Amino acid sequence: MSAELGAESWDDLSVVDPVRMHPNITGAEALAVFQRKLPGAVAEGREVHHPFWWAPLRVRTRGLLRRESHGPGQEMNVFVNAVTGRAMIADFTPGGTVEAGEAWSTILDEHGGQSRLPSRSEAERTARALARAKVVKTVKLGMGIEISTADGHGLHGVLKPNWLVTGANSKHSATILVDGLDSSHYIVRVEKLDRNGAALR
């Protein structure tokens, strides 16, 4: 089912209809990324999802002598990592399958408990700050900037796909997280192995 997100719930970290995005990168492609980093490795991967707040924003500017902004403005899709609080501007509008709210809560709990995570209000402030910082570089000194939600609802929950790939060759064992949308990756763990295949201490 194509996702059409609704309004967020009253609770600070819960989400009514989180959307589970589908990966653009297949499991086989993720394994190929791993094997380029670790030639000759035998590996296996599994699809995992990471929680993000999605803020669809509209940014308008106004001149020095205008009290109100004019024009449709610029739309931005800002993603805020629901675990680390880091934000980025995406060049796409997320879509996928609508899940029950429990799917979002379960993933948050896997990251150490909701009390330790950035709040919804913190995520919204972060998203707006990033959008403002992006626009302020392009406007004239003294122009006003107005930021509003593009859909009238505020933040939404999105479960972004990744591939967690683990494997080893004769010399190293490693785990790599491969982005399910663009195949970028980072090394989660790497260990050097002895002749018997055991990790060196």
Coordinates of C-alpha atoms in Angstrom, one line a residue:
M1 CA 0.0 0.0 0.0
S2 CA 1.4 3.4 -0.9
A3 CA 2.0 5.5 2.2
E4 CA 0.1 8.6 3.0
L5 CA 1.1 9.8 6.4
G6 CA -1.4 11.1 8.9
A7 CA -0.9 13.5 11.9
E8 CA 1.3 12.5 14.8
S9 CA -0.2 11.3 18.1
W10 CA -0.3 13.3 21.3
D11 CA 2.5 11.2 22.9
D12 CA 6.0 12.7 22.5
L13 CA 7.7 9.8 20.8
S14 CA 4.8 7.6 19.5
V15 CA 3.8 7.6 15.8
V16 CA 0.3 6.7 14.6
D17 CA 1.2 5.5 11.1
P18 CA 5.0 5.0 10.6
V19 CA 6.0 4.3 7.0
R20 CA 8.4 1.4 6.3
M21 CA 10.4 2.4 3.2
H22 CA 11.4 -0.3 0.7
P23 CA 15.1 -0.6 -0.2
N24 CA 16.4 0.5 -3.5
I25 CA 19.4 -1.8 -3.0
T26 CA 18.9 -5.5 -3.1
G27 CA 20.4 -8.0 -0.6
A28 CA 22.7 -9.2 -3.4
E29 CA 23.9 -5.7 -4.1
A30 CA 24.6 -5.2 -0.4
L31 CA 26.7 -8.4 -0.3
A32 CA 28.6 -7.1 -3.3
V33 CA 29.5 -3.9 -1.4
F34 CA 30.7 -6.1 1.5
Q35 CA 32.8 -8.3 -0.8
R36 CA 34.5 -5.3 -2.4
K37 CA 35.6 -4.2 1.0
L38 CA 36.6 -7.8 2.0
P39 CA 37.6 -9.8 -1.1
G40 CA 36.9 -13.5 -1.0
A41 CA 34.6 -13.1 2.0
V42 CA 31.6 -15.4 2.8
A43 CA 28.9 -13.2 4.1
E44 CA 25.2 -12.9 4.8
G45 CA 23.0 -9.9 5.2
R46 CA 19.7 -9.0 6.7
E47 CA 17.4 -6.1 6.2
V48 CA 17.1 -3.7 9.1
H49 CA 15.3 -0.4 9.6
H50 CA 16.3 2.8 11.3
P51 CA 13.8 5.3 12.7
F52 CA 13.8 8.9 11.4
W53 CA 11.5 11.8 12.0
W54 CA 10.4 13.3 8.7
A55 CA 9.6 17.0 8.6
P56 CA 8.0 18.2 5.3
L57 CA 8.6 21.9 5.5
R58 CA 7.8 25.0 3.4
V59 CA 10.2 27.9 3.6
R60 CA 9.1 31.4 2.4
T61 CA 11.1 34.7 2.4
R62 CA 9.9 38.2 2.6
G63 CA 11.5 41.6 1.8
L64 CA 12.5 44.3 4.3
L65 CA 9.3 46.3 3.7
R66 CA 6.9 43.3 3.6
R67 CA 5.1 42.0 6.7
E68 CA 4.0 38.8 5.0
S69 CA 5.8 36.4 2.8
H70 CA 4.8 35.9 -0.8
G71 CA 4.9 33.1 -3.3
P72 CA 4.6 29.3 -2.8
G73 CA 8.0 29.1 -1.2
Q74 CA 10.5 26.2 -1.2
E75 CA 9.6 22.8 0.0
M76 CA 12.1 20.7 1.9
N77 CA 12.1 17.2 3.3
V78 CA 14.2 17.2 6.4
F79 CA 15.0 13.9 8.1
V80 CA 16.1 13.8 11.8
N81 CA 17.7 10.6 13.1
A82 CA 15.4 9.5 15.9
V83 CA 18.3 8.0 17.8
T84 CA 21.2 10.5 17.4
G85 CA 19.2 13.7 16.6
R86 CA 21.3 14.5 13.6
A87 CA 19.4 16.0 10.6
M88 CA 19.8 16.0 6.8
I89 CA 17.9 17.4 3.9
A90 CA 16.6 14.6 1.6
D91 CA 16.2 15.0 -2.2
F92 CA 13.1 12.7 -2.1
T93 CA 9.7 12.3 -0.5
P94 CA 9.5 9.1 1.5
G95 CA 7.0 6.4 0.5
G96 CA 6.4 2.8 1.5
T97 CA 4.1 0.7 3.5
V98 CA 2.1 2.0 6.4
E99 CA 2.8 0.1 9.6
A100 CA 1.2 -0.1 13.0
G101 CA 2.5 2.3 15.6
E102 CA 4.0 -0.6 17.6
A103 CA 6.6 -1.1 14.8
W104 CA 8.0 2.3 15.5
S105 CA 8.0 1.9 19.3
T106 CA 9.7 -1.5 19.1
I107 CA 12.5 -0.1 17.0
L108 CA 13.0 2.8 19.4
D109 CA 13.1 0.4 22.3
E110 CA 15.9 -1.6 20.6
H111 CA 18.0 1.6 20.7
G112 CA 18.1 1.7 24.5
G113 CA 14.8 3.0 25.7
Q114 CA 12.7 6.0 24.6
S115 CA 13.7 8.2 27.6
R116 CA 17.2 8.5 26.3
L117 CA 16.2 9.6 22.8
P118 CA 15.7 13.1 21.3
S119 CA 12.1 14.3 21.9
R120 CA 9.7 15.1 19.2
S121 CA 10.0 18.8 20.0
E122 CA 13.8 18.6 19.8
A123 CA 13.6 16.9 16.4
E124 CA 11.2 19.6 15.1
R125 CA 13.5 22.4 16.3
T126 CA 16.5 20.6 14.7
A127 CA 14.6 20.2 11.4
R128 CA 13.6 23.9 11.3
A129 CA 17.1 25.0 12.2
L130 CA 18.6 23.1 9.4
A131 CA 16.1 24.4 6.9
R132 CA 16.7 28.0 8.0
A133 CA 20.5 27.5 7.8
K134 CA 20.1 26.2 4.3
V135 CA 18.0 29.2 3.1
V136 CA 19.8 31.9 5.0
K137 CA 22.8 31.4 2.7
T138 CA 20.8 32.3 -0.4
V139 CA 18.8 35.4 0.8
K140 CA 19.8 39.0 1.1
L141 CA 20.7 40.4 4.5
G142 CA 17.7 41.5 6.4
M143 CA 15.1 39.4 4.6
G144 CA 12.7 37.5 6.8
I145 CA 12.4 33.7 6.7
E146 CA 9.1 31.9 7.5
I147 CA 9.0 28.2 8.0
S148 CA 5.8 26.1 8.2
T149 CA 4.8 22.5 7.7
A150 CA 4.1 21.7 4.1
D151 CA 1.2 19.4 4.9
G152 CA -0.2 20.9 8.0
H153 CA 0.6 17.9 10.3
G154 CA 4.2 18.3 11.6
L155 CA 6.5 15.4 12.1
H156 CA 6.0 11.9 10.8
G157 CA 7.8 8.6 11.5
V158 CA 9.8 6.9 8.8
L159 CA 11.6 3.5 9.0
K160 CA 14.5 3.8 6.6
P161 CA 15.9 0.6 5.2
N162 CA 19.5 -0.7 5.5
W163 CA 21.3 -4.0 5.1
L164 CA 23.5 -5.3 8.0
V165 CA 26.1 -7.6 6.4
T166 CA 28.4 -9.8 8.4
G167 CA 31.1 -12.1 7.0
A168 CA 34.7 -13.1 6.9
N169 CA 37.6 -14.1 4.7
S170 CA 40.8 -15.8 5.7
K171 CA 42.2 -12.7 7.4
H172 CA 39.4 -10.6 8.7
S173 CA 35.9 -10.7 10.1
A174 CA 33.6 -7.7 9.7
T175 CA 30.1 -6.2 9.9
I176 CA 29.1 -3.4 7.5
L177 CA 26.0 -1.4 7.4
V178 CA 24.9 -0.7 3.8
D179 CA 22.4 2.1 3.2
G180 CA 19.3 0.5 1.6
L181 CA 18.6 3.6 -0.5
D182 CA 22.0 4.5 -2.1
S183 CA 24.5 1.8 -1.1
S184 CA 26.7 4.1 0.9
H185 CA 28.2 2.2 3.9
Y186 CA 30.2 2.3 7.0
I187 CA 32.1 -0.4 8.9
V188 CA 30.4 -1.3 12.2
R189 CA 33.1 -3.9 13.3
V190 CA 36.3 -5.4 11.9
E191 CA 38.6 -8.0 13.5
K192 CA 41.8 -9.6 12.4
L193 CA 41.8 -13.4 12.4
D194 CA 44.5 -15.8 13.2
R195 CA 45.3 -18.9 11.1
N196 CA 42.6 -20.8 12.8
G197 CA 40.0 -18.2 12.0
A198 CA 39.8 -16.9 15.6
A199 CA 39.8 -13.2 16.4
L200 CA 43.2 -11.9 17.6
R201 CA 43.1 -10.3 21.0

